[in-house]
């Protein structure tokens, strides 16, 4: 027995530290599982806010038989349940609106134009368009529409907050065509039917243009940072050490200008969906078609443009 005790003590003393760590982790896992079971039981036993308010309203609206109500309304006698119920409903509506705005890219609302001479009694239909880039929501864009003729179903753009780079006028002419003079004549027999409008397609296309615009700008900024000239004393190896600058030449972010240290200059055309449509590069010896093929090769996406520029620099 003495020999066995000594052997056990020696085994505990020489136990692997990794085994000790595994034992501790397993004990923590068992403790967390027990805590999860307790929390599940506690959450199941807790009543929800609507159930509590329903019970309070039922109890408060039924006064005791031995107490005279004095002809007063139960809500006037104790306004707290009604106030709490109203606040709860407002909070639920607010939560639902936040969830819808987070899940849907566009929401609609109605506003009143304060101008006393506004058309259609100042009724305005608003569209809020959400844009998310890099895991963060940007300030929403708004599109306000009204009816130029009271009682009609024709809509027109009243005001908007979209950037100038978005072709909103062309989109409105396509999806919200306005009636012509022939369709508004007094003679209904000779009048042409008003053109059909499609507000949902306009909002969907407009949001696509806004998303593409901001994604192009974000990728251009990332390419500009990754291809910037290193500072003096920077010991880290640079992937684009042969490129002087990468910049955008238009407000829409559809065209890039690339300047190399050896004197070459290139223009890269980017499509709406982020595809590299075309590339032209000129140097001292003329057009550099090999570099053009490298930049336009692969999947032609702007996301891989930085890597392709690095491959060109290493060649």
mmCIF file of N, CA and C in Angstrom, residues 179-261:
data_model
loop_
_atom_site.group_PDB
_atom_site.id
_atom_site.type_symbol
_atom_site.label_atom_id
_atom_site.label_comp_id
_atom_site.label_asym_id
_atom_site.label_seq_id
_atom_site.Cartn_x
_atom_site.Cartn_y
_atom_site.Cartn_z
ATOM 1 N N UNK A 179 -47.119 62.855 -67.537
ATOM 2 C CA UNK A 179 -48.103 62.918 -68.640
ATOM 3 C C UNK A 179 -47.829 64.092 -69.562
ATOM 4 N N UNK A 180 -48.081 63.893 -70.843
ATOM 5 C CA UNK A 180 -47.887 64.943 -71.845
ATOM 6 C C UNK A 180 -49.139 65.802 -71.932
ATOM 7 N N UNK A 181 -49.053 66.838 -72.732
ATOM 8 C CA UNK A 181 -50.194 67.741 -72.882
ATOM 9 C C UNK A 181 -51.374 67.034 -73.534
ATOM 10 N N UNK A 182 -51.108 66.072 -74.419
ATOM 11 C CA UNK A 182 -52.207 65.355 -75.072
ATOM 12 C C UNK A 182 -52.955 64.466 -74.097
ATOM 13 N N UNK A 183 -52.246 63.950 -73.103
ATOM 14 C CA UNK A 183 -52.922 63.098 -72.131
ATOM 15 C C UNK A 183 -53.663 63.900 -71.072
ATOM 16 N N UNK A 184 -53.421 65.230 -70.996
ATOM 17 C CA UNK A 184 -54.091 66.072 -70.017
ATOM 18 C C UNK A 184 -55.148 66.960 -70.643
ATOM 19 N N UNK A 185 -55.506 66.739 -71.915
ATOM 20 C CA UNK A 185 -56.509 67.558 -72.574
ATOM 21 C C UNK A 185 -57.881 67.321 -71.983
ATOM 22 N N UNK A 186 -58.758 68.254 -72.166
ATOM 23 C CA UNK A 186 -60.104 68.155 -71.580
ATOM 24 C C UNK A 186 -60.964 67.139 -72.302
ATOM 25 N N UNK A 187 -60.706 66.896 -73.553
ATOM 26 C CA UNK A 187 -61.488 65.927 -74.310
ATOM 27 C C UNK A 187 -61.004 64.521 -73.963
ATOM 28 N N UNK A 188 -61.760 63.808 -73.155
ATOM 29 C CA UNK A 188 -61.344 62.490 -72.703
ATOM 30 C C UNK A 188 -61.357 61.465 -73.830
ATOM 31 N N UNK A 189 -62.198 61.686 -74.850
ATOM 32 C CA UNK A 189 -62.264 60.703 -75.928
ATOM 33 C C UNK A 189 -61.002 60.697 -76.761
ATOM 34 N N UNK A 190 -60.401 61.844 -76.950
ATOM 35 C CA UNK A 190 -59.173 61.925 -77.740
ATOM 36 C C UNK A 190 -57.913 61.920 -76.885
ATOM 37 N N UNK A 191 -58.072 61.923 -75.560
ATOM 38 C CA UNK A 191 -56.899 61.970 -74.693
ATOM 39 C C UNK A 191 -56.213 60.614 -74.643
ATOM 40 N N UNK A 192 -54.903 60.649 -74.603
ATOM 41 C CA UNK A 192 -54.130 59.418 -74.484
ATOM 42 C C UNK A 192 -54.030 59.008 -73.018
ATOM 43 N N UNK A 193 -53.971 57.725 -72.750
ATOM 44 C CA UNK A 193 -53.826 57.303 -71.346
ATOM 45 C C UNK A 193 -52.485 57.757 -70.793
ATOM 46 N N UNK A 194 -52.430 58.130 -69.513
ATOM 47 C CA UNK A 194 -51.149 58.582 -68.937
ATOM 48 C C UNK A 194 -50.140 57.448 -68.915
ATOM 49 N N UNK A 195 -48.879 57.775 -69.040
ATOM 50 C CA UNK A 195 -47.858 56.717 -69.029
ATOM 51 C C UNK A 195 -47.841 55.992 -67.683
ATOM 52 N N UNK A 196 -47.514 54.727 -67.732
ATOM 53 C CA UNK A 196 -47.483 53.912 -66.519
ATOM 54 C C UNK A 196 -46.203 54.184 -65.743
ATOM 55 N N UNK A 197 -46.370 54.387 -64.443
ATOM 56 C CA UNK A 197 -45.242 54.645 -63.561
ATOM 57 C C UNK A 197 -44.981 53.435 -62.683
ATOM 58 N N UNK A 198 -43.735 53.270 -62.311
ATOM 59 C CA UNK A 198 -43.327 52.129 -61.482
ATOM 60 C C UNK A 198 -42.400 52.663 -60.388
ATOM 61 N N UNK A 199 -42.999 52.990 -59.238
ATOM 62 C CA UNK A 199 -42.226 53.559 -58.135
ATOM 63 C C UNK A 199 -41.295 52.521 -57.506
ATOM 64 N N UNK A 200 -41.749 51.281 -57.407
ATOM 65 C CA UNK A 200 -40.916 50.245 -56.790
ATOM 66 C C UNK A 200 -39.633 50.019 -57.593
ATOM 67 N N UNK A 201 -39.741 49.996 -58.923
ATOM 68 C CA UNK A 201 -38.534 49.829 -59.749
ATOM 69 C C UNK A 201 -37.610 51.035 -59.623
ATOM 70 N N UNK A 202 -38.183 52.229 -59.501
ATOM 71 C CA UNK A 202 -37.361 53.417 -59.333
ATOM 72 C C UNK A 202 -36.572 53.345 -58.031
ATOM 73 N N UNK A 203 -37.236 52.985 -56.941
ATOM 74 C CA UNK A 203 -36.553 52.917 -55.643
ATOM 75 C C UNK A 203 -35.498 51.813 -55.656
ATOM 76 N N UNK A 204 -35.827 50.661 -56.241
ATOM 77 C CA UNK A 204 -34.877 49.557 -56.283
ATOM 78 C C UNK A 204 -33.646 49.916 -57.113
ATOM 79 N N UNK A 205 -33.851 50.532 -58.265
ATOM 80 C CA UNK A 205 -32.727 50.923 -59.111
ATOM 81 C C UNK A 205 -31.910 52.037 -58.471
ATOM 82 N N UNK A 206 -32.590 52.977 -57.823
ATOM 83 C CA UNK A 206 -31.884 54.073 -57.168
ATOM 84 C C UNK A 206 -31.018 53.559 -56.020
ATOM 85 N N UNK A 207 -31.535 52.630 -55.247
ATOM 86 C CA UNK A 207 -30.728 52.072 -54.155
ATOM 87 C C UNK A 207 -29.528 51.290 -54.710
ATOM 88 N N UNK A 208 -29.737 50.581 -55.818
ATOM 89 C CA UNK A 208 -28.616 49.877 -56.449
ATOM 90 C C UNK A 208 -27.538 50.861 -56.897
ATOM 91 N N UNK A 209 -27.944 51.985 -57.455
ATOM 92 C CA UNK A 209 -26.974 52.993 -57.886
ATOM 93 C C UNK A 209 -26.236 53.581 -56.682
ATOM 94 N N UNK A 210 -26.953 53.833 -55.586
ATOM 95 C CA UNK A 210 -26.310 54.392 -54.403
ATOM 96 C C UNK A 210 -25.327 53.404 -53.781
ATOM 97 N N UNK A 211 -25.734 52.143 -53.690
ATOM 98 C CA UNK A 211 -24.830 51.136 -53.141
ATOM 99 C C UNK A 211 -23.586 50.985 -54.007
ATOM 100 N N UNK A 212 -23.763 50.919 -55.323
ATOM 101 C CA UNK A 212 -22.613 50.783 -56.224
ATOM 102 C C UNK A 212 -21.697 51.987 -56.127
ATOM 103 N N UNK A 213 -22.278 53.167 -56.006
ATOM 104 C CA UNK A 213 -21.484 54.396 -55.913
ATOM 105 C C UNK A 213 -20.612 54.387 -54.662
ATOM 106 N N UNK A 214 -21.184 54.065 -53.519
ATOM 107 C CA UNK A 214 -20.412 54.078 -52.281
ATOM 108 C C UNK A 214 -19.407 52.923 -52.232
ATOM 109 N N UNK A 215 -19.751 51.785 -52.792
ATOM 110 C CA UNK A 215 -18.789 50.681 -52.825
ATOM 111 C C UNK A 215 -17.602 51.016 -53.714
ATOM 112 N N UNK A 216 -17.848 51.667 -54.835
ATOM 113 C CA UNK A 216 -16.736 52.076 -55.701
ATOM 114 C C UNK A 216 -15.820 53.067 -54.975
ATOM 115 N N UNK A 217 -16.422 54.033 -54.290
ATOM 116 C CA UNK A 217 -15.600 55.001 -53.559
ATOM 117 C C UNK A 217 -14.796 54.321 -52.454
ATOM 118 N N UNK A 218 -15.419 53.355 -51.770
ATOM 119 C CA UNK A 218 -14.702 52.655 -50.693
ATOM 120 C C UNK A 218 -13.536 51.849 -51.238
ATOM 121 N N UNK A 219 -13.728 51.172 -52.368
ATOM 122 C CA UNK A 219 -12.646 50.390 -52.948
ATOM 123 C C UNK A 219 -11.557 51.290 -53.514
ATOM 124 N N UNK A 220 -11.937 52.439 -54.054
ATOM 125 C CA UNK A 220 -10.932 53.370 -54.567
ATOM 126 C C UNK A 220 -10.074 53.894 -53.416
ATOM 127 N N UNK A 221 -10.705 54.192 -52.282
ATOM 128 C CA UNK A 221 -9.925 54.647 -51.121
ATOM 129 C C UNK A 221 -8.979 53.559 -50.623
ATOM 130 N N UNK A 222 -9.478 52.313 -50.603
ATOM 131 C CA UNK A 222 -8.611 51.222 -50.140
ATOM 132 C C UNK A 222 -7.446 50.992 -51.098
ATOM 133 N N UNK A 223 -7.701 51.088 -52.406
ATOM 134 C CA UNK A 223 -6.621 50.922 -53.381
ATOM 135 C C UNK A 223 -5.622 52.070 -53.264
ATOM 136 N N UNK A 224 -6.140 53.278 -53.038
ATOM 137 C CA UNK A 224 -5.249 54.431 -52.890
ATOM 138 C C UNK A 224 -4.342 54.263 -51.671
ATOM 139 N N UNK A 225 -4.879 53.750 -50.569
ATOM 140 C CA UNK A 225 -4.056 53.547 -49.374
ATOM 141 C C UNK A 225 -3.031 52.431 -49.578
ATOM 142 N N UNK A 226 -3.457 51.348 -50.258
ATOM 143 C CA UNK A 226 -2.541 50.219 -50.434
ATOM 144 C C UNK A 226 -1.454 50.499 -51.455
ATOM 145 N N UNK A 227 -1.685 51.435 -52.371
ATOM 146 C CA UNK A 227 -0.698 51.739 -53.409
ATOM 147 C C UNK A 227 0.024 53.055 -53.168
ATOM 148 N N UNK A 228 -0.168 53.665 -51.994
ATOM 149 C CA UNK A 228 0.495 54.939 -51.718
ATOM 150 C C UNK A 228 2.002 54.716 -51.579
ATOM 151 N N UNK A 229 2.760 55.731 -51.907
ATOM 152 C CA UNK A 229 4.213 55.647 -51.840
ATOM 153 C C UNK A 229 4.679 55.564 -50.398
ATOM 154 N N UNK A 230 5.516 54.614 -50.020
ATOM 155 C CA UNK A 230 5.948 54.487 -48.625
ATOM 156 C C UNK A 230 6.783 55.685 -48.185
ATOM 157 N N UNK A 231 6.687 55.974 -46.896
ATOM 158 C CA UNK A 231 7.465 57.076 -46.348
ATOM 159 C C UNK A 231 8.916 56.658 -46.152
ATOM 160 N N UNK A 232 9.746 57.675 -45.952
ATOM 161 C CA UNK A 232 11.161 57.402 -45.723
ATOM 162 C C UNK A 232 11.339 56.707 -44.378
ATOM 163 N N UNK A 233 12.178 55.690 -44.366
ATOM 164 C CA UNK A 233 12.410 54.942 -43.150
ATOM 165 C C UNK A 233 11.433 53.823 -42.914
ATOM 166 N N UNK A 234 10.481 53.586 -43.852
ATOM 167 C CA UNK A 234 9.521 52.497 -43.702
ATOM 168 C C UNK A 234 10.218 51.197 -44.091
ATOM 169 N N UNK A 235 10.391 50.300 -43.119
ATOM 170 C CA UNK A 235 11.144 49.076 -43.365
ATOM 171 C C UNK A 235 10.284 47.957 -43.916
ATOM 172 N N UNK A 236 8.936 48.101 -43.877
ATOM 173 C CA UNK A 236 8.062 47.026 -44.342
ATOM 174 C C UNK A 236 8.082 46.963 -45.867
ATOM 175 N N UNK A 237 8.093 45.768 -46.442
ATOM 176 C CA UNK A 237 8.079 45.648 -47.899
ATOM 177 C C UNK A 237 6.738 46.084 -48.474
ATOM 178 N N UNK A 238 6.794 46.844 -49.537
ATOM 179 C CA UNK A 238 5.596 47.354 -50.182
ATOM 180 C C UNK A 238 5.300 46.540 -51.435
ATOM 181 N N UNK A 239 4.007 46.205 -51.571
ATOM 182 C CA UNK A 239 3.609 45.404 -52.723
ATOM 183 C C UNK A 239 3.535 46.239 -53.985
ATOM 184 N N UNK A 240 3.229 47.535 -53.834
ATOM 185 C CA UNK A 240 3.075 48.406 -55.000
ATOM 186 C C UNK A 240 4.148 49.489 -54.982
ATOM 187 N N UNK A 241 5.415 49.076 -54.871
ATOM 188 C CA UNK A 241 6.483 50.052 -54.765
ATOM 189 C C UNK A 241 6.808 50.714 -56.092
ATOM 190 N N UNK A 242 6.210 50.266 -57.202
ATOM 191 C CA UNK A 242 6.460 50.882 -58.506
ATOM 192 C C UNK A 242 5.350 51.850 -58.911
ATOM 193 N N UNK A 243 4.349 52.046 -58.084
ATOM 194 C CA UNK A 243 3.216 52.908 -58.412
ATOM 195 C C UNK A 243 3.333 54.193 -57.607
ATOM 196 N N UNK A 244 3.194 55.315 -58.297
ATOM 197 C CA UNK A 244 3.283 56.600 -57.617
ATOM 198 C C UNK A 244 1.957 56.983 -56.984
ATOM 199 N N UNK A 245 0.852 56.861 -57.721
ATOM 200 C CA UNK A 245 -0.435 57.324 -57.193
ATOM 201 C C UNK A 245 -1.578 56.656 -57.953
ATOM 202 N N UNK A 246 -2.669 56.420 -57.228
ATOM 203 C CA UNK A 246 -3.919 55.941 -57.810
ATOM 204 C C UNK A 246 -5.020 56.881 -57.342
ATOM 205 N N UNK A 247 -5.744 57.488 -58.277
ATOM 206 C CA UNK A 247 -6.758 58.482 -57.925
ATOM 207 C C UNK A 247 -7.944 58.340 -58.860
ATOM 208 N N UNK A 248 -9.060 58.914 -58.435
ATOM 209 C CA UNK A 248 -10.281 58.923 -59.241
ATOM 210 C C UNK A 248 -10.350 60.220 -60.034
ATOM 211 N N UNK A 249 -10.751 60.130 -61.291
ATOM 212 C CA UNK A 249 -10.798 61.299 -62.167
ATOM 213 C C UNK A 249 -12.202 61.859 -62.349
ATOM 214 N N UNK A 250 -13.228 61.240 -61.758
ATOM 215 C CA UNK A 250 -14.584 61.754 -61.889
ATOM 216 C C UNK A 250 -15.302 61.596 -60.556
ATOM 217 N N UNK A 251 -16.420 62.313 -60.419
ATOM 218 C CA UNK A 251 -17.181 62.285 -59.167
ATOM 219 C C UNK A 251 -17.926 60.973 -58.975
ATOM 220 N N UNK A 252 -18.192 60.243 -60.042
ATOM 221 C CA UNK A 252 -18.935 58.993 -59.931
ATOM 222 C C UNK A 252 -18.068 57.821 -59.512
ATOM 223 N N UNK A 253 -16.753 57.988 -59.527
ATOM 224 C CA UNK A 253 -15.874 56.881 -59.183
ATOM 225 C C UNK A 253 -15.848 55.790 -60.233
ATOM 226 N N UNK A 254 -16.042 56.138 -61.490
ATOM 227 C CA UNK A 254 -16.057 55.153 -62.578
ATOM 228 C C UNK A 254 -14.737 55.089 -63.340
ATOM 229 N N UNK A 255 -13.829 56.010 -63.095
ATOM 230 C CA UNK A 255 -12.578 56.021 -63.849
ATOM 231 C C UNK A 255 -11.424 56.285 -62.902
ATOM 232 N N UNK A 256 -10.386 55.454 -63.000
ATOM 233 C CA UNK A 256 -9.194 55.568 -62.174
ATOM 234 C C UNK A 256 -8.008 56.006 -63.031
ATOM 235 N N UNK A 257 -7.153 56.762 -62.410
ATOM 236 C CA UNK A 257 -5.891 57.166 -63.042
ATOM 237 C C UNK A 257 -4.756 56.551 -62.234
ATOM 238 N N UNK A 258 -3.861 55.837 -62.912
ATOM 239 C CA UNK A 258 -2.736 55.161 -62.273
ATOM 240 C C UNK A 258 -1.450 55.722 -62.854
ATOM 241 N N UNK A 259 -0.578 56.193 -61.982
ATOM 242 C CA UNK A 259 0.711 56.748 -62.388
ATOM 243 C C UNK A 259 1.818 55.878 -61.808
ATOM 244 N N UNK A 260 2.694 55.382 -62.690
ATOM 245 C CA UNK A 260 3.850 54.580 -62.277
ATOM 246 C C UNK A 260 5.087 55.467 -62.142
ATOM 247 N N UNK A 261 6.054 54.970 -61.391
ATOM 248 C CA UNK A 261 7.297 55.707 -61.200
ATOM 249 C C UNK A 261 8.152 55.768 -62.459
#
